[in-house]
XYZ file of N, CA and C in Angstrom:
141
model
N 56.187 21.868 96.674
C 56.661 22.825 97.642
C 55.914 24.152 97.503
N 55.963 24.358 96.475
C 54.487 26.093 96.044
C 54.310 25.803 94.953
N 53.111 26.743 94.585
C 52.337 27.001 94.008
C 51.736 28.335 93.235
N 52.341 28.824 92.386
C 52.029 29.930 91.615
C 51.324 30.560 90.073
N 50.969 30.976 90.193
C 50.372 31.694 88.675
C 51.532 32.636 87.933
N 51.190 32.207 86.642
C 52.368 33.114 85.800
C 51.451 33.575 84.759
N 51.199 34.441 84.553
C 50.224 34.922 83.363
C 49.331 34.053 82.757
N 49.327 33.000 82.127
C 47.986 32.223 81.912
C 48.200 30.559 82.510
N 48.896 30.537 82.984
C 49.669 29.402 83.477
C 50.216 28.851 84.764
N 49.906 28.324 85.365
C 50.220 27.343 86.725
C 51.809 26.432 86.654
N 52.433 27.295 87.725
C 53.865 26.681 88.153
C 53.787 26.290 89.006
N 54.460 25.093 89.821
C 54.662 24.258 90.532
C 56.125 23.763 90.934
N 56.637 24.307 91.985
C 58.109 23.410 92.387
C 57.999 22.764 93.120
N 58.936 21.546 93.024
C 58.771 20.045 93.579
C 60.103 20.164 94.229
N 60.037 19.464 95.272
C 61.280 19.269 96.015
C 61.349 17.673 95.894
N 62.358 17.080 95.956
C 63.026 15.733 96.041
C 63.657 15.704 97.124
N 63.539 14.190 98.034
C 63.980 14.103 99.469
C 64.611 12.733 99.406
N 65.700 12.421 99.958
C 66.042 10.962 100.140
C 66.171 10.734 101.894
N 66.075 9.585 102.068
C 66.184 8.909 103.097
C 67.785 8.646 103.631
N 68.208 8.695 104.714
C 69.140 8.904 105.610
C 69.580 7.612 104.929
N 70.856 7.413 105.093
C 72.177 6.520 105.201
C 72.146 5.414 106.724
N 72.521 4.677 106.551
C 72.289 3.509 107.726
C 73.238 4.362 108.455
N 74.806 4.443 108.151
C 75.560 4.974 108.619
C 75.236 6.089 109.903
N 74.681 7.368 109.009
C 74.259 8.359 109.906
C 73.089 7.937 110.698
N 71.813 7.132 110.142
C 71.052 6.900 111.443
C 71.962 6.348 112.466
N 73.107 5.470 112.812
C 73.671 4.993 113.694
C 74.034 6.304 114.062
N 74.704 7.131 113.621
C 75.272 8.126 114.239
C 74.502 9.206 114.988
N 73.464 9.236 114.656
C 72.207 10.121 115.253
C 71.931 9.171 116.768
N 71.196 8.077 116.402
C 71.070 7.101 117.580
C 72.087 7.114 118.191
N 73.426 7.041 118.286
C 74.167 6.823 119.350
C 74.044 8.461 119.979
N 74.150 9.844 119.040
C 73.720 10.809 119.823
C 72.695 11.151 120.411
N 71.494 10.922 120.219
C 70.574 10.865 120.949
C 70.324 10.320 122.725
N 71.359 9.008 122.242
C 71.768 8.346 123.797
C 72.056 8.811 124.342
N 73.584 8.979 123.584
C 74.566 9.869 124.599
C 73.613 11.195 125.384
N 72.844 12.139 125.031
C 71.994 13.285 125.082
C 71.297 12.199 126.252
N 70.548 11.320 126.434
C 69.615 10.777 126.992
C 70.253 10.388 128.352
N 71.284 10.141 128.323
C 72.244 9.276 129.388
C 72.704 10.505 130.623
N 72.725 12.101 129.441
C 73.421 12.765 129.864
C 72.290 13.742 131.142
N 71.004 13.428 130.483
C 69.598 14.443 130.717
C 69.481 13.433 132.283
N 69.629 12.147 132.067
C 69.199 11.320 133.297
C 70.150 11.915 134.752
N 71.521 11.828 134.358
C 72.207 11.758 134.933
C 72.348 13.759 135.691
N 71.747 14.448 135.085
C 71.548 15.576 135.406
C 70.249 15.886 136.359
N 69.509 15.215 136.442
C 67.937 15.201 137.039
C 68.394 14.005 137.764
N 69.565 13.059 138.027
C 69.428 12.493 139.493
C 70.495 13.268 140.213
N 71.062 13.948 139.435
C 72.374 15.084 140.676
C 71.369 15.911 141.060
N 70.197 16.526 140.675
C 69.277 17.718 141.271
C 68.817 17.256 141.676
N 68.074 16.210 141.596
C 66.946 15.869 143.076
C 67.793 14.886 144.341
C-alpha cells in the first residue's frame, strides 16, 4: 500500500483483502437488477 524511508531503513505497509461471501455477491446482483430494471423502465416512460 506505501512506501517509506525511516532513517536508514525501508518501510512498507501491506494491506490484506478477502473476497466477497457468496451470500453478498447474491445480494449485490439482485441489486444491481433491481437498479437495471429500474433505469429501463425510466428511459421507456421518457421517450
Amino acid at each position: 500500500m506505501s512506501l517509506y524511508f525511516k532513517r536508514n531503513f525501508i518501510k512498507m505497509e501491506l494491506g490484506i483483502g478477502r473476497g466477497k461471501k457468496l451470500y453478498d455477491k447474491r445480494q449485490d446482483m439482485a441489486k444491481k437488477d433491481a437498479e437495471r430494471k429500474i433505469e429501463r423502465a425510466m428511459k421507456d416512460k421518457v421517450i
